[in-house]
Tab-separated table of C-alpha atoms and ligand atoms in Angstrom:
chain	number	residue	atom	x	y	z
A	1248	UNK	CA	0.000	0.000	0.000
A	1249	UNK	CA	2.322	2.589	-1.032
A	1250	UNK	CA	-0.124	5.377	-1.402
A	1251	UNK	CA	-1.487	4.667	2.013
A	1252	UNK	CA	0.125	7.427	3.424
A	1253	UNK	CA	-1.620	9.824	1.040
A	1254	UNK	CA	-4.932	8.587	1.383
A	1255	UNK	CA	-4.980	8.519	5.656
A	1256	UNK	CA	-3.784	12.563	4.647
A	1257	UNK	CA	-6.743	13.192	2.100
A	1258	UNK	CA	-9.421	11.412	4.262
A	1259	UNK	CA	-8.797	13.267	7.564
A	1260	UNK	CA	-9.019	16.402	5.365
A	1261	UNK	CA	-12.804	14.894	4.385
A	1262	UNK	CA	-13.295	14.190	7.771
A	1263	UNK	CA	-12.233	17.682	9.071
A	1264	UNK	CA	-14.240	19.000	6.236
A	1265	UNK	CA	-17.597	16.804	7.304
A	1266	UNK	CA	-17.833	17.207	11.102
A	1267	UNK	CA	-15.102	19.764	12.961
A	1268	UNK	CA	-15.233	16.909	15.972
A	1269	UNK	CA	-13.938	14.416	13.763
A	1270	UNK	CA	-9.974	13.522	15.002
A	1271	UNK	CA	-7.631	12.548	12.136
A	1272	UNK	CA	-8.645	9.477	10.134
A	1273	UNK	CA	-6.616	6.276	11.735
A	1274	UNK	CA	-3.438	4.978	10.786
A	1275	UNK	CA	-4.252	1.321	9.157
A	1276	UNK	CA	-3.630	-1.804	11.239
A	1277	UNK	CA	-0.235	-3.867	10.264
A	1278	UNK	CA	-1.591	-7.355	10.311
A	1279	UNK	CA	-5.090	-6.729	8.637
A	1280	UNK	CA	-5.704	-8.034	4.707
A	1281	UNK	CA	-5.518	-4.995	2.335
A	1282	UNK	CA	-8.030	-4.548	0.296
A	1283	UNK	CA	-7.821	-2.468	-3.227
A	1284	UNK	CA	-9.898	-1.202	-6.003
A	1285	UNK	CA	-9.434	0.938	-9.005
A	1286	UNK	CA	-11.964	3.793	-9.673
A	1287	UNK	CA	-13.224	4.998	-13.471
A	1288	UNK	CA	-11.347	8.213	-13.165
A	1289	UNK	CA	-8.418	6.099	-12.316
A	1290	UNK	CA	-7.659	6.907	-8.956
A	1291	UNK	CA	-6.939	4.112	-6.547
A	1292	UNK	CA	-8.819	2.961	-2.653
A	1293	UNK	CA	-7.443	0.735	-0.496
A	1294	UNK	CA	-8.869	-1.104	2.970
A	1295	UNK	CA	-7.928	-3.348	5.594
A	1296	UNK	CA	-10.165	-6.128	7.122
A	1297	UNK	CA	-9.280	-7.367	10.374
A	1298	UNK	CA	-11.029	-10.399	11.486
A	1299	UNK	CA	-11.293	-10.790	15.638
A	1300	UNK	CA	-13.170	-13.568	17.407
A	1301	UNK	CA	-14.392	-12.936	20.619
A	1302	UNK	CA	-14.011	-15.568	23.734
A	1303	UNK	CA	-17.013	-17.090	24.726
A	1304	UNK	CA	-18.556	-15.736	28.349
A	1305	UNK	CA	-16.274	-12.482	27.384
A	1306	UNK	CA	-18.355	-8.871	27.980
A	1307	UNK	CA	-17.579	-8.295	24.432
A	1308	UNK	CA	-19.917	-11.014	23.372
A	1309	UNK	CA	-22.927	-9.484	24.809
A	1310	UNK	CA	-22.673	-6.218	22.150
A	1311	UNK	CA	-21.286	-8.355	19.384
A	1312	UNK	CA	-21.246	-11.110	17.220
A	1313	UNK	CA	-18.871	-13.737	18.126
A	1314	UNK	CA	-16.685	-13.062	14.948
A	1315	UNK	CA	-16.127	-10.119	13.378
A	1316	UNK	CA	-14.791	-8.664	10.633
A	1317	UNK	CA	-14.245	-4.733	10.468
A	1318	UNK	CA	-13.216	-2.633	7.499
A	1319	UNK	CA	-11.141	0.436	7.601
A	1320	UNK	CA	-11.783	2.574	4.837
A	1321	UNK	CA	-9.084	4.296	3.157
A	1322	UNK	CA	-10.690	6.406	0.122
A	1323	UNK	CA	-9.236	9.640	0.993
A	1324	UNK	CA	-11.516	12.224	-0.586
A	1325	UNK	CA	-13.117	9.731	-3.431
A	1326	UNK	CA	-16.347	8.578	-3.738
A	1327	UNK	CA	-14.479	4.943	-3.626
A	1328	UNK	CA	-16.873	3.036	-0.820
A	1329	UNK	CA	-19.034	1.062	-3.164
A	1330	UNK	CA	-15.911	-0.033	-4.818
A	1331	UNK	CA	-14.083	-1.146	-1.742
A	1332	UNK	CA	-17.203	-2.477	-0.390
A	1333	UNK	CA	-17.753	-4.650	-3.933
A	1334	UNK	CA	-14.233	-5.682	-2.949
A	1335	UNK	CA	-15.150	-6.782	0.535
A	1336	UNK	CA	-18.003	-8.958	-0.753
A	1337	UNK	CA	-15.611	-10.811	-2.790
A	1338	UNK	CA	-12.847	-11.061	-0.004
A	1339	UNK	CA	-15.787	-12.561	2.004
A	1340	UNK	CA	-16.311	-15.475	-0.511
A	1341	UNK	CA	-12.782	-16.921	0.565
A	1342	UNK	CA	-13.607	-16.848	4.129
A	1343	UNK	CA	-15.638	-19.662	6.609
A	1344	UNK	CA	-18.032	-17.634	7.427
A	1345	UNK	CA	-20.543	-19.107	10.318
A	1346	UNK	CA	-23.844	-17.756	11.871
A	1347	UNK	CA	-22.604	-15.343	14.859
A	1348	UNK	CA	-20.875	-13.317	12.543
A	1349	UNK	CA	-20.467	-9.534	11.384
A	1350	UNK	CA	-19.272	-7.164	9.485
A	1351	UNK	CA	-18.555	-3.674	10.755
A	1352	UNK	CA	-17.213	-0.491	9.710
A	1353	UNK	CA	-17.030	2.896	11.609
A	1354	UNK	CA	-17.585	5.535	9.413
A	1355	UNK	CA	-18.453	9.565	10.246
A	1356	UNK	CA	-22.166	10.296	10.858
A	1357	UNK	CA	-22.473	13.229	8.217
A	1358	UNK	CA	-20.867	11.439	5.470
A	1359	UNK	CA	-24.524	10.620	3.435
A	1360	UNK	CA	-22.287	9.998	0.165
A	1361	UNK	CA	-20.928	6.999	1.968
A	1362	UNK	CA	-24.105	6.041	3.971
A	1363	UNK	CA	-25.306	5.083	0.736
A	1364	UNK	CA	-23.102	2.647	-0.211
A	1365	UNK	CA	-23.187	0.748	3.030
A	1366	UNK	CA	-27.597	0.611	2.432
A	1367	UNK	CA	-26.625	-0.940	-0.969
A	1368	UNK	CA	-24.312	-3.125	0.355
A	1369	UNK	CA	-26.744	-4.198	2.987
A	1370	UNK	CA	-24.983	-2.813	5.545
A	1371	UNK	CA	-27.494	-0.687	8.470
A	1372	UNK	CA	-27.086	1.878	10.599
A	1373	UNK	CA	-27.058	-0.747	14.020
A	1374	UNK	CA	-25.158	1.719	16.039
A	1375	UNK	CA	-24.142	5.575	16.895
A	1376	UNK	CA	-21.370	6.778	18.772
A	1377	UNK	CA	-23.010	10.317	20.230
A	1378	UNK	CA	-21.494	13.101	22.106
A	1379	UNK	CA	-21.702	15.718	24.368
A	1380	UNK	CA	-19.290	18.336	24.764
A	1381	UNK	CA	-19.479	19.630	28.424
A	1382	UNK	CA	-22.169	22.888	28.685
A	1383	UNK	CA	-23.742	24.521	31.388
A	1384	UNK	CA	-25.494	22.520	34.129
A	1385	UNK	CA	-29.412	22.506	34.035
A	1386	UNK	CA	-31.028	22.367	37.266
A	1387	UNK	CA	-33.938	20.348	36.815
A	1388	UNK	CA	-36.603	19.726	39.855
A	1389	UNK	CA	-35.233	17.026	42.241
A	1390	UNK	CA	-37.470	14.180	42.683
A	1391	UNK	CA	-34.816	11.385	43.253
A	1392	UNK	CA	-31.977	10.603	45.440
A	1393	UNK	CA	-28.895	9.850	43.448
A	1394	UNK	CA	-25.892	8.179	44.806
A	1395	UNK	CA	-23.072	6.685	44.221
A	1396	UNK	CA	-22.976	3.093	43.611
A	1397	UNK	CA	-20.760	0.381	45.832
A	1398	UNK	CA	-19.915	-3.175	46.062
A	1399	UNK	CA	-23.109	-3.236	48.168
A	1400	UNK	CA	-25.338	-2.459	45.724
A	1401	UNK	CA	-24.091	-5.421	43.501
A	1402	UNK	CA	-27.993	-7.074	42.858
A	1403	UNK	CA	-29.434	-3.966	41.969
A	1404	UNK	CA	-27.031	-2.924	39.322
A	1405	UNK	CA	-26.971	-6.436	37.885
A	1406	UNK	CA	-30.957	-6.251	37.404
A	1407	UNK	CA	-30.612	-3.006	36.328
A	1408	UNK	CA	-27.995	-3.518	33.970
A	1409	UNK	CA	-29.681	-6.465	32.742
A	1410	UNK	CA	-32.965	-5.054	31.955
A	1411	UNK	CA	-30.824	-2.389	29.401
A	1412	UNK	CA	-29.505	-5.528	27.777
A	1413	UNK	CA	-32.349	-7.100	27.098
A	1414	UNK	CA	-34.502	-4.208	25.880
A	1415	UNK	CA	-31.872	-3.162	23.710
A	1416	UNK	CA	-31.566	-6.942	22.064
A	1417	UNK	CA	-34.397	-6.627	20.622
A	1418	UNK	CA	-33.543	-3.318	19.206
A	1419	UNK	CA	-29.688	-2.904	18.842
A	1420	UNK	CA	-26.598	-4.864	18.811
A	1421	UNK	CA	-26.547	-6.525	22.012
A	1422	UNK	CA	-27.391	-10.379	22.504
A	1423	UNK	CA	-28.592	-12.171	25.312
A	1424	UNK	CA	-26.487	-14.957	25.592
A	1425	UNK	CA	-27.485	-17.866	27.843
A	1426	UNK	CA	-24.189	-16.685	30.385
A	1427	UNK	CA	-25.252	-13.246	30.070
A	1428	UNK	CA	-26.104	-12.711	34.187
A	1429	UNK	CA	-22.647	-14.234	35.110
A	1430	UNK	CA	-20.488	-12.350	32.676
A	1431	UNK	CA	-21.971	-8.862	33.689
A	1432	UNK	CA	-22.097	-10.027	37.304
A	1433	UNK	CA	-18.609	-10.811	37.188
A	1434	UNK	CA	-17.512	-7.070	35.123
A	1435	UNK	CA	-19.946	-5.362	37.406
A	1436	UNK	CA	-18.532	-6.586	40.730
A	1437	UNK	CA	-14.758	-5.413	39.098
A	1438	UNK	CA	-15.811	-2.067	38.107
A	1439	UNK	CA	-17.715	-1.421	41.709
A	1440	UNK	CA	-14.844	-2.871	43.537
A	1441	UNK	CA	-12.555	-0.382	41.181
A	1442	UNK	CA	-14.973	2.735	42.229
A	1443	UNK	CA	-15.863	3.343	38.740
A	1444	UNK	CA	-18.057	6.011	38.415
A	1445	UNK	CA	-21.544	4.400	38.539
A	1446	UNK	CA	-24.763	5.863	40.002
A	1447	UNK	CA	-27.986	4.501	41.119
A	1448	UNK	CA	-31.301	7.154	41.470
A	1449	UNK	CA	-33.294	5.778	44.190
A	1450	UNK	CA	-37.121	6.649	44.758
A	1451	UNK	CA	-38.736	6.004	48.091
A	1452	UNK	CA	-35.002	3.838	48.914
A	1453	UNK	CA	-35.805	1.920	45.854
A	1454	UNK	CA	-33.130	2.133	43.193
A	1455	UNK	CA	-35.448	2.576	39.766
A	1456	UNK	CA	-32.296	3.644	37.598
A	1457	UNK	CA	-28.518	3.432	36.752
A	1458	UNK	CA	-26.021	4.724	35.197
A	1459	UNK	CA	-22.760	2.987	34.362
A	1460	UNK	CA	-19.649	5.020	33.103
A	1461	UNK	CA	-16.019	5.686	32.964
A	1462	UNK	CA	-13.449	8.082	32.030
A	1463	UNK	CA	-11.406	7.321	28.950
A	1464	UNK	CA	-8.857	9.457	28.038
A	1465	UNK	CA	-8.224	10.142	24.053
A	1466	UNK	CA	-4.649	10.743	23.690
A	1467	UNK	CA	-1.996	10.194	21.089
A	1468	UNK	CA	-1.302	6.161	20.394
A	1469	UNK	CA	-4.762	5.193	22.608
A	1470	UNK	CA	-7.924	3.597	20.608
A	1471	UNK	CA	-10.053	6.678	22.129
A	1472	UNK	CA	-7.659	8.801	19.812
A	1473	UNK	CA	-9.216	7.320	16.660
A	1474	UNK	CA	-12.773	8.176	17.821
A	1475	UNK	CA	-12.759	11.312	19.639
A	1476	UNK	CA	-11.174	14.752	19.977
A	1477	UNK	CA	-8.371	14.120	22.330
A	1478	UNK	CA	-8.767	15.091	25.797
A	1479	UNK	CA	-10.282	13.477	28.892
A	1480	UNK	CA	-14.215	12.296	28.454
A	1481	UNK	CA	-16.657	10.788	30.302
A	1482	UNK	CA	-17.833	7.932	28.765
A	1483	UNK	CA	-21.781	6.756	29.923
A	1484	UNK	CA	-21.760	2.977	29.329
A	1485	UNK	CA	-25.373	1.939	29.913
A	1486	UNK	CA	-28.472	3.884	31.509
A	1487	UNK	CA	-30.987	1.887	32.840
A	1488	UNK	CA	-34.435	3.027	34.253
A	1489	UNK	CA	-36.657	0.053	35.548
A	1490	UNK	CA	-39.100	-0.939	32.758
A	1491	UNK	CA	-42.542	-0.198	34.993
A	1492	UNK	CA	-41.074	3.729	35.629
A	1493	UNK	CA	-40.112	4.558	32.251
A	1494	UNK	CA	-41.459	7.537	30.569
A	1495	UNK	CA	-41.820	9.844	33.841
A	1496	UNK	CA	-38.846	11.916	34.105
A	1497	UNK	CA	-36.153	9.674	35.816
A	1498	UNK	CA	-33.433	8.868	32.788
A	1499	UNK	CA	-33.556	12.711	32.344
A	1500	UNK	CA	-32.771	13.270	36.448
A	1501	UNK	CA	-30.125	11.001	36.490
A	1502	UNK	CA	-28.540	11.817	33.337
A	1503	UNK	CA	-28.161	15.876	34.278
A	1504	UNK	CA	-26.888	14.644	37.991
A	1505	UNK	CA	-24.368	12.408	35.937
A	1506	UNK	CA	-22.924	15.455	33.143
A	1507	UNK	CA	-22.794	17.495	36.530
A	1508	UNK	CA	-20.103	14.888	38.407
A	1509	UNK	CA	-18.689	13.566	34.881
A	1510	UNK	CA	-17.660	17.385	34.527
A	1511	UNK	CA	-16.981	17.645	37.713
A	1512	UNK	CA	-13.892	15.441	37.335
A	1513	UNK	CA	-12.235	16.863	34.381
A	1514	UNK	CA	-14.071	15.789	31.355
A	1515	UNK	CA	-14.120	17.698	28.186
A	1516	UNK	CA	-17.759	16.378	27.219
A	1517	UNK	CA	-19.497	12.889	27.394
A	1518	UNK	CA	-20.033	10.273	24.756
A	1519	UNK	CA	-21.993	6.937	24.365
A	1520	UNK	CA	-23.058	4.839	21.786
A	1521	UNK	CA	-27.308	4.094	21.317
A	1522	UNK	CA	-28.924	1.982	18.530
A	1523	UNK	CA	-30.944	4.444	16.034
A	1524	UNK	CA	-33.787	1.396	15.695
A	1525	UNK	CA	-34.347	1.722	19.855
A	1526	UNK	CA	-37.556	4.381	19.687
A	1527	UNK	CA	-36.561	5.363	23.230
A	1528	UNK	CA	-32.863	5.861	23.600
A	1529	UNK	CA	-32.553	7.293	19.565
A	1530	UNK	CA	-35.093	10.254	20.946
A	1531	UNK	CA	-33.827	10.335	24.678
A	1532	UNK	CA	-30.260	11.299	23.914
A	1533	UNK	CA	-30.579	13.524	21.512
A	1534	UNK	CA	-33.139	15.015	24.073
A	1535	UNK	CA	-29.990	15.444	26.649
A	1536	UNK	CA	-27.770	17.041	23.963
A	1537	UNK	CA	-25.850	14.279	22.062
A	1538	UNK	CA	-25.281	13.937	18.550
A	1539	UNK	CA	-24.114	11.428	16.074
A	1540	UNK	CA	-20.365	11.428	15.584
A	1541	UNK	CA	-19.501	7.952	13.858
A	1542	UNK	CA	-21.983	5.466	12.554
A	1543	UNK	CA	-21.372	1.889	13.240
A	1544	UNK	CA	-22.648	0.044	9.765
A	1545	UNK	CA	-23.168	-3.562	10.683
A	1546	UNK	CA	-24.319	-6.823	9.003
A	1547	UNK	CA	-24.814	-10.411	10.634
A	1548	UNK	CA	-24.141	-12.517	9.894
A	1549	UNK	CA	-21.240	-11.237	8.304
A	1550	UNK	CA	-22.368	-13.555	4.674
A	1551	UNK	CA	-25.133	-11.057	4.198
A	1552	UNK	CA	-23.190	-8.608	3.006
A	1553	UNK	CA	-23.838	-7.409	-0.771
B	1085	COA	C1	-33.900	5.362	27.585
B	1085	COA	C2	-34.218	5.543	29.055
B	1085	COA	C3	-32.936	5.483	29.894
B	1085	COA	C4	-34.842	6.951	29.224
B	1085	COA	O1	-35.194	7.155	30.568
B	1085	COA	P1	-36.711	7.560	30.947
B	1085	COA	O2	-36.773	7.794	32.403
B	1085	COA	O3	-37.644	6.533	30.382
B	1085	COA	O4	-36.875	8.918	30.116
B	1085	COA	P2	-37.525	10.283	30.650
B	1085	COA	O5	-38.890	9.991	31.207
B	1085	COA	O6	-36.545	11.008	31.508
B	1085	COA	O7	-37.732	11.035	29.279
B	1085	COA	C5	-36.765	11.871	28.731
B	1085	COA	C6	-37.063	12.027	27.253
B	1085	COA	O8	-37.006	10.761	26.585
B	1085	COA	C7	-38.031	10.696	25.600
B	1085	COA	N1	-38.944	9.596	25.928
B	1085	COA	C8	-39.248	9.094	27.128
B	1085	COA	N2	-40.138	8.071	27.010
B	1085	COA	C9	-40.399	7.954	25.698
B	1085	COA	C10	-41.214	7.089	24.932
B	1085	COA	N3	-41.989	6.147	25.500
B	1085	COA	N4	-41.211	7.234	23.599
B	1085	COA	C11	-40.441	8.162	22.999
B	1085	COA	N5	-39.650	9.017	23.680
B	1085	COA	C12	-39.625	8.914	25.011
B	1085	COA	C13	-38.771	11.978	25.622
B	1085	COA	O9	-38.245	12.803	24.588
B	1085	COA	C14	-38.457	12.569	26.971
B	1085	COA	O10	-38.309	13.937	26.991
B	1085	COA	P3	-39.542	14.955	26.987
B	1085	COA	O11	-40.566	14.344	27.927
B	1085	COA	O12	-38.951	16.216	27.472
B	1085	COA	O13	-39.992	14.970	25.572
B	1085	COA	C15	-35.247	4.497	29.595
B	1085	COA	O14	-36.450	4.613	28.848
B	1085	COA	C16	-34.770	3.062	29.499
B	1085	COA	O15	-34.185	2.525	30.442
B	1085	COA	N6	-35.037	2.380	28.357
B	1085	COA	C17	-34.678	0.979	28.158
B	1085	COA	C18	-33.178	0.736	28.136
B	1085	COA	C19	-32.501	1.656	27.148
B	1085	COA	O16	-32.919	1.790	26.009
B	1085	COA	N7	-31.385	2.279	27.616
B	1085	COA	C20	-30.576	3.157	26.802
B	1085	COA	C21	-29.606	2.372	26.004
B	1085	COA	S1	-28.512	3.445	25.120
């Protein structure tokens, strides 16, 4: 790929050009297979596929497929997709390609030329990543107690946390695999233990909500860097309200109380990813100020691809 160079150069001027949030486009992986395809006007795209399979009972297997193969673009300022994606579709044939499969590609919200290419190649819009960037606190009318979570609180998080996965599985990229309590009772009890910043909202000493986050710093060399503006963010995980006291006011409490703290230690703004097909997250966070940033363009299993 001796042009590569050139073409990471002439895409992060497309992406600086599309969205001023956008960082630089990515360096391309070493070990991936490169994909290449000649245009009509004779310039030349490239790609790399890298192909990860995720372990069994691992927290990554509750969001994804079990196998996965993910495309980095490298078209620079061309309309090259559907010519790199034709090439992917043939790349594909040579592979064993099973049932709990995908194929993925991150690619910037507001670039509609691309979007669609990935709709013709069957791709769909499974996933945003949405952000924030840190504004003035609203003070909304206090009807909850929020609090911190701890170890203590393990069962309630779990059922909270468990409710989020299985609404969004029937409406986003999560699966509920038959381990599914165990794994996120096991990453759950780590991350309270670790005093990661998670918050319950309690009514009458009842917790009815959750929110689960972390800081992730986007610096030079880190995968944040390829996503985000660099700096330190807040990054909100999963937000949970209990399915019978949905609707009444209590993801938007506990989601101002949460910017407030999440600011509060240093964060530059807050990001998260929601599925555009759930009807309540794809109008709640826009509702609390987040916009797409990056699309994730998904297919399973990964043989459906066009
Ligand atoms: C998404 C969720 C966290 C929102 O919390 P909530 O307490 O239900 O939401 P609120 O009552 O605070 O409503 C806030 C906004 O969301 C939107 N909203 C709430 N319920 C809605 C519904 N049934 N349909 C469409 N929009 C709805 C509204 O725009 C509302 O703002 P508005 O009343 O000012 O117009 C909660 O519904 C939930 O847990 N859903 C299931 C799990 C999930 O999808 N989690 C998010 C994954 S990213």
């Amino acid at each position: 790929m001796t042009s590569a160079r050139g073409l990471v150069a002439a895409q992060s001027a497309r992406f600086a050009a599309l969205d001023p949030l956008l960082p630089p486009a990515a360096e391309p992986p070493l070990d991936g297979h490169v994909l290449t395809a000649a245009l009509a006007d004779g310039a030349r795209v490239a790609g790399v596929v890298s192909h990860q399979s995720f372990e069994p009972r691992s927290i990554t297997q509750l969001w994804s497929a079990a196998e996965v193969w993910e495309l980095l673009p490298l078209i620079g300022t061309t309309q090259g997709m559907d010519a790199l994606l034709t090439r992917w579709r043939k790349y594909l044939d040579t592979q064993d390609i099973g049932e709990d499969t995908a194929c993925v590609v991150h690619w910037p919200s507001r670039d509609t030329r691309a979007a669609r290419a990935f709709l013709d190649h069957g791709l769909v819009p499974l996933s945003v990543l949405a952000v924030r960037l840190r504004a003035p606190h609203q003070q909304l009318h206090r009807t909850l107690t929020i609090r911190r979570a701890t170890p203590n609180d393990l069962e309630v998080v779990l059922e909270l946390s468990l409710a989020e996965l299985e609404y969004s599985s029937s409406v986003g990229s999560t699966v509920v695999r038959p381990d599914a309590a165990a794994t996120k009772r096991r990453a759950l009890a780590e991350r309270l233990a670790n005093a990661s910043p998670i918050w319950l909202a309690e009514r009458d000493g009842i917790a009815v909500a959750l929110a689960e986050c972390a800081i992730v710093s986007s610096a030079p060399g880190t995968a944040a860097a390829a996503r985000l503006p660099q700096g330190r963010w807040g990054y909100v995980n999963c937000v949970s309200v209990l399915p019978g006291a949905r609707g009444t006011g209590i993801g938007q409490q506990l989601v101002a109380h949460v910017h407030q703290e999440l600011h509060r230690m240093g964060t530059v703004g807050t990001y998260l990813y929601y599925n555009p097909p759930n009807p309540l997250s794809s109008v709640f966070w826009p509702r609390q100020g987040y916009r797409p940033l990056w699309t994730v363009w998904e297919v399973r299993p990964a043989s459906a691809l066009r």
